[in-house]
Amino acid sequence: MPRLRARLLDPASPAATTWLPDALVEIDPLGRIAAAGPWDGGPCDEDLRPGVLTPGFVDVHLHYPQTRILGSASGPLLDWLRTSTFPEETAFADPAHAASVATAFAAALAAAGTTLCQAYGSVHPAAAEALFQALADRGLRAIAGPVLMDQGAPAALLLPADRALPALEALVERWHGHDGRLQVAVIPRFALSCTPALMEGAAALARRRGLWVATHLSENPAECRETTAMFGARDYLEVYEEVGLVHDRTVLAHCIHLSPGEWDRLAAAGAVVAHCPDSNDFLGSGGMPLAELDARGVQLGLGTDVAAGRSFRVPRIASSAHDNALRQGLRPPPARWFWQATRGGALALGQAHLGSVRAGMDADLALHDLPTWVDTGDQALSWLLFHHDAPAPRRTWVRGRLVWDRQAHAAAGGVFPWDEVGERS
Ligand code: GUN
Ligand code: ZN
């Protein structure tokens, strides 16, 4: 049973962290944490100090076929989709391209310390297959699937319901529950790219197979106007409610222009919000009214939203979330963002066994190089979340298995995971 000695920073609650300057983490043969606490003076298999262990990060919203357009400054949203995103996603009709990017995407996640994500694919079922294969090979956890689109995009990106839904169900047969790590999600991309019939079929499939639903909601003012006009709806949320897509296994990305009534209904349904503050900044979409969400106890996770978001690193997004909160006149404790990046994100995605380095949890971990002079939990938190020049994690584990080793990667000649690993594998 591996015994790892390290410094340890763990989320205790949305308001507090646990800091152990000299900790021992014991991992059992099934990859669960058997014990985590102050070092007991006994032997260890590896002394990782001055490294700091944290839970692996949870990214509740990003897009794998956008890996290569990260940084495309062609927003706002509808222009960015038309000029940067849809052309790139069209390339995923080619399974070789899809496999190459999927491999690089999985490496980029692991290199960022992300152990669980909710990932959108392109519309192509074979490209989603490539994503699941890459995630399985890398050893990560994910709730993922192709996007569903049958209108409002170039013809090459449209797949009618009678082809898309059976193909999705075939992916469910092949990948749902794979190794206890992978789940297939139902992802109608957003209302403007889906007919009501497609959304109804998607909602029914999700219900029948017990799958997560993910979509975008209320991200950009022009998108909101076009959506309510196209569907003749009183507001954006109603479009999804009408077809049965809003419930307690639904993750709604952005949610930044909702009315108080929409917030009430979203909360009553128990839906989860994917907060994507860096994307909201980069596409000029607007600010997240966090107080509306908190007042109603809506569950929240952090999404990088690669590639409208500019980083695979969830702590970078936590920092943006903090900036957003201050702009909203709020003063959340930094511990809130560490919680959302780890345990809170895991709970939002229904994964109660993840997100904390405690006995009984699965050993999904990241190891960080923090300066030796960091000797309080507050200092560790400041460095991890807000020090944009801090190095990426040194190692990442899922269920006790090493899925990323930065030094080994560099020793093998790798530089950027999304280039080098993609080409090597
Ligand atoms: N709305 C519909 N598709 C997308 C997408 O790919 N990214 C973002 N940020 N918003 C969307
Ligand atoms: Zn998105």
Coordinates of C-alpha atoms and ligand atoms in Angstrom, one line a residue:
M1 CA 0.0 0.0 0.0
P2 CA 1.8 3.2 -1.2
R3 CA 2.5 5.7 1.6
L4 CA 3.2 9.2 0.3
R5 CA 4.7 11.9 2.6
A6 CA 4.0 15.5 1.5
R7 CA 2.5 18.8 2.5
L8 CA -1.3 18.6 2.1
L9 CA -3.9 21.2 1.2
D10 CA -7.5 20.0 1.2
P11 CA -10.9 21.7 0.9
A12 CA -12.7 21.5 4.3
S13 CA -15.8 23.5 3.3
P14 CA -16.6 26.4 0.9
A15 CA -15.1 28.7 3.6
A16 CA -12.1 26.7 5.0
T17 CA -9.2 24.6 4.0
T18 CA -7.2 22.0 5.9
W19 CA -3.4 22.5 5.8
L20 CA -1.0 19.8 7.0
P21 CA 2.7 20.8 6.7
D22 CA 3.8 17.2 7.0
A23 CA 1.2 14.6 6.0
L24 CA 1.0 11.0 5.2
V25 CA -1.4 9.7 2.5
E26 CA -1.9 6.0 2.3
I27 CA -3.5 4.6 -0.9
D28 CA -5.0 1.1 -0.9
P29 CA -4.6 -1.4 -3.8
L30 CA -8.0 -0.3 -5.3
G31 CA -6.8 3.3 -5.5
R32 CA -8.7 4.6 -2.5
I33 CA -7.3 6.7 0.3
A34 CA -7.0 4.4 3.3
A35 CA -5.7 7.2 5.5
A36 CA -4.7 10.8 5.3
G37 CA -3.4 12.8 8.3
P38 CA -0.3 14.1 10.0
W39 CA 2.8 12.1 9.3
D40 CA 3.0 9.4 12.0
G41 CA 6.8 9.1 12.1
G42 CA 6.7 5.8 10.3
P43 CA 8.2 4.8 6.9
C44 CA 7.0 6.1 3.6
D45 CA 7.4 4.9 0.1
E46 CA 8.1 8.4 -1.3
D47 CA 8.8 11.7 0.4
L48 CA 7.3 14.3 -1.9
R49 CA 8.1 17.3 0.3
P50 CA 8.3 20.2 -0.2
G51 CA 5.6 19.3 -2.8
V52 CA 2.0 19.9 -1.8
L53 CA -0.7 17.4 -2.5
T54 CA -4.2 18.6 -3.3
P55 CA -7.2 16.8 -4.8
G56 CA -7.2 16.7 -8.5
F57 CA -9.1 19.5 -10.1
V58 CA -12.6 19.2 -11.6
D59 CA -13.4 21.1 -14.8
V60 CA -17.2 21.0 -15.3
H61 CA -17.2 22.5 -18.8
L62 CA -14.9 22.4 -21.8
H63 CA -14.8 21.5 -25.5
Y64 CA -12.2 19.0 -26.8
P65 CA -12.5 19.9 -30.5
Q66 CA -11.5 23.5 -29.7
T67 CA -8.1 22.5 -28.3
R68 CA -6.3 24.0 -31.3
I69 CA -8.2 27.3 -31.4
L70 CA -7.4 28.2 -27.8
G71 CA -6.6 31.9 -27.9
S72 CA -8.7 32.8 -31.0
A73 CA -9.8 36.3 -30.2
S74 CA -12.7 36.5 -32.6
G75 CA -15.5 37.1 -30.1
P76 CA -18.2 37.9 -29.2
L77 CA -19.9 34.5 -29.1
L78 CA -21.8 34.2 -32.3
D79 CA -18.9 35.7 -34.4
W80 CA -16.4 33.4 -32.6
L81 CA -18.6 30.3 -33.3
R82 CA -18.9 31.3 -37.0
T83 CA -15.3 32.3 -37.7
S84 CA -13.2 30.2 -35.4
T85 CA -15.1 27.3 -33.9
F86 CA -17.3 25.8 -36.5
P87 CA -14.5 25.7 -39.1
E88 CA -12.2 23.9 -36.7
E89 CA -14.9 21.5 -35.5
T90 CA -15.6 20.6 -39.2
A91 CA -12.1 19.0 -39.3
F92 CA -13.3 16.4 -36.8
A93 CA -15.1 14.5 -39.5
D94 CA -11.6 13.1 -40.1
P95 CA -11.0 10.4 -37.5
A96 CA -7.2 10.8 -37.6
H97 CA -7.5 14.5 -36.8
A98 CA -9.9 13.7 -34.0
A99 CA -7.7 11.0 -32.5
S100 CA -4.6 13.2 -32.6
V101 CA -6.4 16.2 -30.9
A102 CA -8.1 13.8 -28.4
T103 CA -4.8 12.4 -27.3
A104 CA -3.4 15.9 -26.9
F105 CA -6.5 17.1 -25.1
A106 CA -6.3 14.3 -22.5
A107 CA -2.6 15.1 -21.9
A108 CA -3.4 18.7 -21.5
L109 CA -6.0 17.9 -18.9
A110 CA -3.7 15.6 -16.9
A111 CA -0.9 18.2 -17.2
A112 CA -3.3 20.8 -15.7
G113 CA -4.0 18.6 -12.7
T114 CA -7.5 17.9 -13.9
T115 CA -8.8 14.5 -13.0
L116 CA -12.5 14.8 -13.8
C117 CA -14.1 16.9 -16.5
Q118 CA -17.3 17.3 -18.4
A119 CA -16.3 17.5 -22.0
Y120 CA -18.1 18.4 -25.2
G121 CA -17.1 16.8 -28.5
S122 CA -17.9 17.8 -32.0
V123 CA -21.0 16.6 -33.7
H124 CA -19.3 13.5 -35.1
P125 CA -19.9 10.2 -33.3
A126 CA -16.5 8.8 -34.4
A127 CA -14.7 11.9 -33.0
A128 CA -16.5 11.2 -29.6
E129 CA -15.3 7.6 -29.9
A130 CA -11.7 9.0 -30.2
L131 CA -12.2 11.2 -27.2
F132 CA -13.4 8.3 -25.0
Q133 CA -10.5 6.2 -26.2
A134 CA -8.0 8.9 -25.4
L135 CA -9.5 9.5 -21.9
A136 CA -9.5 5.8 -21.2
D137 CA -5.9 5.5 -22.3
R138 CA -4.7 8.5 -20.3
G139 CA -6.6 7.2 -17.3
L140 CA -8.8 10.2 -16.6
R141 CA -12.4 10.5 -15.5
A142 CA -14.9 12.3 -17.7
I143 CA -18.6 12.8 -18.4
A144 CA -18.5 13.4 -22.2
G145 CA -20.2 13.1 -25.5
P146 CA -20.7 14.5 -29.0
V147 CA -22.6 17.7 -29.3
L148 CA -26.1 17.4 -30.9
M149 CA -26.8 19.9 -33.7
D150 CA -29.4 19.8 -36.5
Q151 CA -29.7 23.5 -37.4
G152 CA -28.0 26.9 -37.3
A153 CA -24.5 25.8 -38.3
P154 CA -22.7 24.8 -41.5
A155 CA -24.3 21.7 -43.2
A156 CA -21.2 19.7 -42.5
L157 CA -21.8 20.1 -38.7
L158 CA -25.5 19.0 -38.7
L159 CA -26.7 15.5 -37.9
P160 CA -30.4 14.9 -37.8
A161 CA -32.0 13.3 -34.7
D162 CA -32.7 9.9 -36.4
R163 CA -28.9 9.5 -37.0
A164 CA -27.5 11.4 -34.0
L165 CA -29.5 9.7 -31.2
P166 CA -28.9 6.1 -32.3
A167 CA -25.2 6.9 -32.6
L168 CA -25.2 8.4 -29.1
E169 CA -26.9 5.3 -27.8
A170 CA -24.2 3.2 -29.4
L171 CA -21.6 5.3 -27.6
V172 CA -23.5 4.6 -24.3
E173 CA -23.3 0.9 -25.0
R174 CA -19.6 1.1 -25.6
W175 CA -18.4 3.6 -23.0
H176 CA -20.9 4.4 -20.3
G177 CA -19.5 3.3 -17.0
H178 CA -16.1 2.3 -18.6
D179 CA -13.8 1.3 -15.7
G180 CA -16.0 3.3 -13.4
R181 CA -14.3 6.4 -14.8
L182 CA -16.2 7.4 -18.0
Q183 CA -19.8 8.4 -18.5
V184 CA -21.6 9.4 -21.7
A185 CA -23.5 12.7 -21.6
V186 CA -26.3 14.0 -23.7
I187 CA -25.2 17.4 -25.1
P188 CA -27.7 19.4 -27.2
R189 CA -25.1 22.2 -27.9
F190 CA -27.4 25.1 -27.4
A191 CA -31.0 26.0 -28.5
L192 CA -29.9 27.9 -31.6
S193 CA -28.3 24.7 -33.0
C194 CA -31.1 22.3 -32.1
T195 CA -34.7 21.8 -33.3
P196 CA -37.3 21.1 -30.6
A197 CA -37.6 17.5 -32.0
L198 CA -33.9 16.9 -31.5
M199 CA -34.0 18.4 -27.9
E200 CA -37.0 16.3 -27.0
G201 CA -35.4 13.1 -28.3
A202 CA -32.2 14.0 -26.4
A203 CA -34.1 14.6 -23.2
A204 CA -35.9 11.3 -23.5
L205 CA -32.7 9.4 -24.2
A206 CA -31.1 11.0 -21.1
R207 CA -34.1 10.0 -19.0
R208 CA -34.3 6.5 -20.3
R209 CA -30.6 5.8 -19.8
G210 CA -30.0 7.9 -16.6
L211 CA -27.4 10.2 -18.4
W212 CA -26.2 13.7 -17.5
V213 CA -27.5 16.5 -19.8
A214 CA -25.2 19.4 -20.6
T215 CA -25.9 22.5 -22.6
H216 CA -25.2 26.3 -22.8
L217 CA -27.7 28.8 -21.4
S218 CA -27.9 32.5 -21.5
E219 CA -24.3 33.3 -22.4
N220 CA -24.5 36.3 -24.7
P221 CA -27.2 39.0 -25.1
A222 CA -27.6 38.5 -28.9
E223 CA -27.8 34.8 -28.4
C224 CA -30.6 35.3 -25.8
R225 CA -32.5 37.6 -28.1
E226 CA -32.2 35.2 -31.1
T227 CA -33.2 32.2 -29.0
T228 CA -36.4 33.6 -27.5
A229 CA -37.4 35.0 -31.0
M230 CA -36.7 31.7 -32.8
F231 CA -38.7 29.6 -30.3
G232 CA -41.3 32.2 -29.4
A233 CA -40.5 31.6 -25.8
R234 CA -41.0 34.0 -22.8
D235 CA -37.4 33.4 -21.8
Y236 CA -34.3 31.3 -22.7
L237 CA -34.8 28.7 -19.9
E238 CA -38.3 28.0 -21.0
V239 CA -37.0 26.6 -24.3
Y240 CA -35.1 23.9 -22.5
E241 CA -37.9 23.3 -19.9
E242 CA -40.5 22.8 -22.7
V243 CA -38.5 19.8 -24.0
G244 CA -37.7 18.3 -20.7
L245 CA -34.0 19.2 -20.5
V246 CA -33.9 20.9 -17.1
H247 CA -33.5 18.7 -14.1
D248 CA -31.1 17.7 -11.3
R249 CA -28.7 16.0 -13.8
T250 CA -28.4 19.0 -16.0
V251 CA -25.3 21.2 -16.2
L252 CA -26.0 24.6 -17.7
A253 CA -22.9 26.5 -18.8
H254 CA -22.6 30.3 -18.3
C255 CA -26.1 31.4 -17.1
I256 CA -25.1 35.1 -16.9
H257 CA -28.2 36.9 -18.3
L258 CA -31.0 35.1 -16.5
S259 CA -34.0 36.9 -15.0
P260 CA -34.8 36.4 -11.3
G261 CA -37.7 34.1 -12.4
E262 CA -35.3 31.9 -14.5
W263 CA -33.0 31.7 -11.5
D264 CA -35.9 30.6 -9.3
R265 CA -36.9 27.9 -11.8
L266 CA -33.4 26.7 -12.4
A267 CA -32.9 26.3 -8.6
A268 CA -36.2 24.6 -8.1
A269 CA -35.2 22.0 -10.8
G270 CA -31.9 21.3 -9.0
A271 CA -29.9 22.1 -12.1
V272 CA -26.1 22.7 -11.9
V273 CA -24.4 25.8 -13.2
A274 CA -21.0 25.7 -14.9
H275 CA -19.4 29.0 -14.1
C276 CA -16.9 29.9 -16.9
P277 CA -15.6 33.3 -15.9
D278 CA -12.5 33.4 -18.2
S279 CA -14.6 32.5 -21.2
N280 CA -17.1 35.2 -20.2
D281 CA -14.3 37.7 -20.2
F282 CA -12.6 36.6 -23.4
L283 CA -15.8 36.6 -25.4
G284 CA -17.0 39.8 -23.7
S285 CA -20.2 37.8 -22.7
G286 CA -20.7 39.6 -19.3
G287 CA -20.4 38.9 -15.6
M288 CA -21.9 36.0 -13.5
P289 CA -24.4 37.3 -10.9
L290 CA -23.1 35.0 -8.2
A291 CA -25.4 36.4 -5.5
E292 CA -28.4 35.2 -7.5
L293 CA -27.0 31.7 -7.5
D294 CA -25.9 31.7 -3.9
A295 CA -29.2 33.2 -2.7
R296 CA -30.9 30.1 -4.1
G297 CA -28.3 27.5 -3.2
V298 CA -27.7 26.5 -6.8
Q299 CA -24.8 24.0 -7.2
L300 CA -21.8 25.4 -9.0
G301 CA -18.8 24.1 -10.7
L302 CA -15.9 25.8 -12.5
G303 CA -15.5 25.4 -16.2
T304 CA -12.4 26.4 -18.2
D305 CA -14.6 26.4 -21.3
V306 CA -11.6 25.7 -23.5
A307 CA -11.4 27.2 -26.0
A308 CA -13.5 30.3 -25.3
G309 CA -11.6 30.1 -22.1
R310 CA -7.9 30.5 -22.4
S311 CA -6.4 27.9 -20.1
F312 CA -6.8 24.2 -19.2
R313 CA -5.8 25.1 -15.6
V314 CA -8.8 25.2 -13.2
P315 CA -6.9 27.3 -10.7
R316 CA -6.6 30.0 -13.4
I317 CA -10.4 29.9 -13.7
A318 CA -10.8 30.1 -9.9
S319 CA -8.8 33.3 -10.0
S320 CA -11.1 34.7 -12.7
A321 CA -14.1 33.7 -10.6
H322 CA -12.7 35.7 -7.7
D323 CA -12.2 38.7 -10.0
N324 CA -15.8 38.3 -11.2
A325 CA -17.1 38.2 -7.7
L326 CA -15.3 41.3 -6.7
R327 CA -16.7 43.1 -9.7
Q328 CA -20.1 42.0 -8.5
G329 CA -19.5 43.7 -5.2
L330 CA -18.9 40.4 -3.4
R331 CA -16.0 39.3 -1.2
P332 CA -15.9 35.5 -1.2
P333 CA -13.0 33.8 0.7
P334 CA -10.4 32.3 -1.5
A335 CA -11.3 28.9 0.1
R336 CA -14.5 29.1 -1.8
W337 CA -12.7 28.8 -5.1
F338 CA -10.5 26.0 -4.0
W339 CA -13.7 24.2 -2.9
Q340 CA -15.4 24.8 -6.2
A341 CA -12.2 23.7 -8.1
T342 CA -12.2 20.4 -6.2
R343 CA -14.8 19.0 -3.8
G344 CA -17.6 21.4 -4.9
G345 CA -17.1 20.5 -8.6
A346 CA -17.1 16.8 -7.8
L347 CA -20.3 17.1 -5.8
A348 CA -21.9 19.2 -8.6
L349 CA -21.2 16.3 -11.0
G350 CA -22.7 13.8 -8.5
Q351 CA -19.3 12.3 -7.6
A352 CA -19.4 12.1 -3.8
H353 CA -16.3 9.9 -3.6
L354 CA -14.1 12.5 -5.2
G355 CA -12.6 15.9 -4.6
S356 CA -11.0 15.6 -1.2
V357 CA -7.8 13.9 0.2
R358 CA -9.5 12.0 3.0
A359 CA -9.9 8.4 4.0
G360 CA -12.6 6.7 1.9
M361 CA -12.2 9.0 -1.1
D362 CA -10.7 7.8 -4.4
A363 CA -7.0 8.9 -4.7
D364 CA -7.4 11.5 -7.4
L365 CA -4.5 13.8 -6.6
A366 CA -2.3 16.6 -7.9
L367 CA 1.2 17.4 -6.7
H368 CA 2.3 21.1 -6.8
D369 CA 5.7 22.7 -6.4
L370 CA 5.2 25.4 -3.8
P371 CA 8.1 27.4 -2.3
T372 CA 9.5 26.0 0.9
W373 CA 8.7 29.3 2.7
V374 CA 5.0 28.8 2.2
D375 CA 4.0 27.5 5.6
T376 CA 0.3 28.3 6.2
G377 CA -2.8 27.2 4.4
D378 CA -3.6 30.7 3.4
Q379 CA -0.2 31.2 1.8
A380 CA -0.6 27.9 0.0
L381 CA -4.0 28.9 -1.3
S382 CA -2.8 32.3 -2.5
W383 CA 0.0 30.6 -4.4
L384 CA -2.1 27.9 -5.9
L385 CA -5.0 30.0 -7.0
F386 CA -3.7 33.4 -7.8
H387 CA 0.0 33.1 -8.7
H388 CA -0.4 32.9 -12.5
D389 CA 3.3 32.3 -13.0
A390 CA 3.3 29.2 -10.7
P391 CA 4.3 26.0 -12.6
A392 CA 1.7 23.5 -13.6
P393 CA 1.4 20.5 -11.4
R394 CA 4.4 18.1 -11.1
R395 CA 2.3 15.0 -11.0
T396 CA -1.4 13.9 -11.4
W397 CA -3.0 10.7 -10.2
V398 CA -6.4 9.2 -10.8
R399 CA -7.5 6.4 -8.4
G400 CA -3.9 6.1 -7.3
R401 CA -2.5 5.7 -10.8
L402 CA -0.1 8.2 -12.1
V403 CA -1.6 9.9 -15.2
W404 CA 0.9 12.7 -15.6
D405 CA 4.5 13.3 -14.6
R406 CA 5.8 16.7 -15.7
Q407 CA 9.5 15.8 -15.2
A408 CA 9.2 12.5 -17.0
H409 CA 7.5 14.3 -19.9
A410 CA 10.1 16.9 -20.1
A411 CA 12.9 14.3 -19.9
A412 CA 11.3 12.6 -22.9
G413 CA 11.6 15.8 -24.8
G414 CA 8.0 17.0 -24.4
V415 CA 7.3 20.7 -24.1
F416 CA 3.6 21.5 -24.5
P417 CA 1.4 18.5 -23.9
W418 CA -1.0 19.6 -26.6
D419 CA 1.8 19.4 -29.2
E420 CA 4.3 16.9 -28.2
V421 CA 2.2 14.2 -26.6
G422 CA -0.3 14.4 -29.4
E423 CA 2.3 13.7 -32.0
R424 CA 4.2 11.1 -30.0
S425 CA 1.3 8.8 -29.2
Ligands
GUN1 N1 -22.6 28.2 -27.3 C1 -22.8 27.3 -28.2 N2 -21.6 26.6 -28.5 C2 -20.7 27.2 -27.7 C3 -19.3 26.9 -27.6 O1 -18.7 26.1 -28.2 N3 -18.6 27.7 -26.7 C4 -19.3 28.6 -25.9 N4 -18.6 29.3 -25.0 N5 -20.6 28.9 -26.0 C5 -21.3 28.1 -27.0
ZN2 ZN -18.9 26.0 -23.8

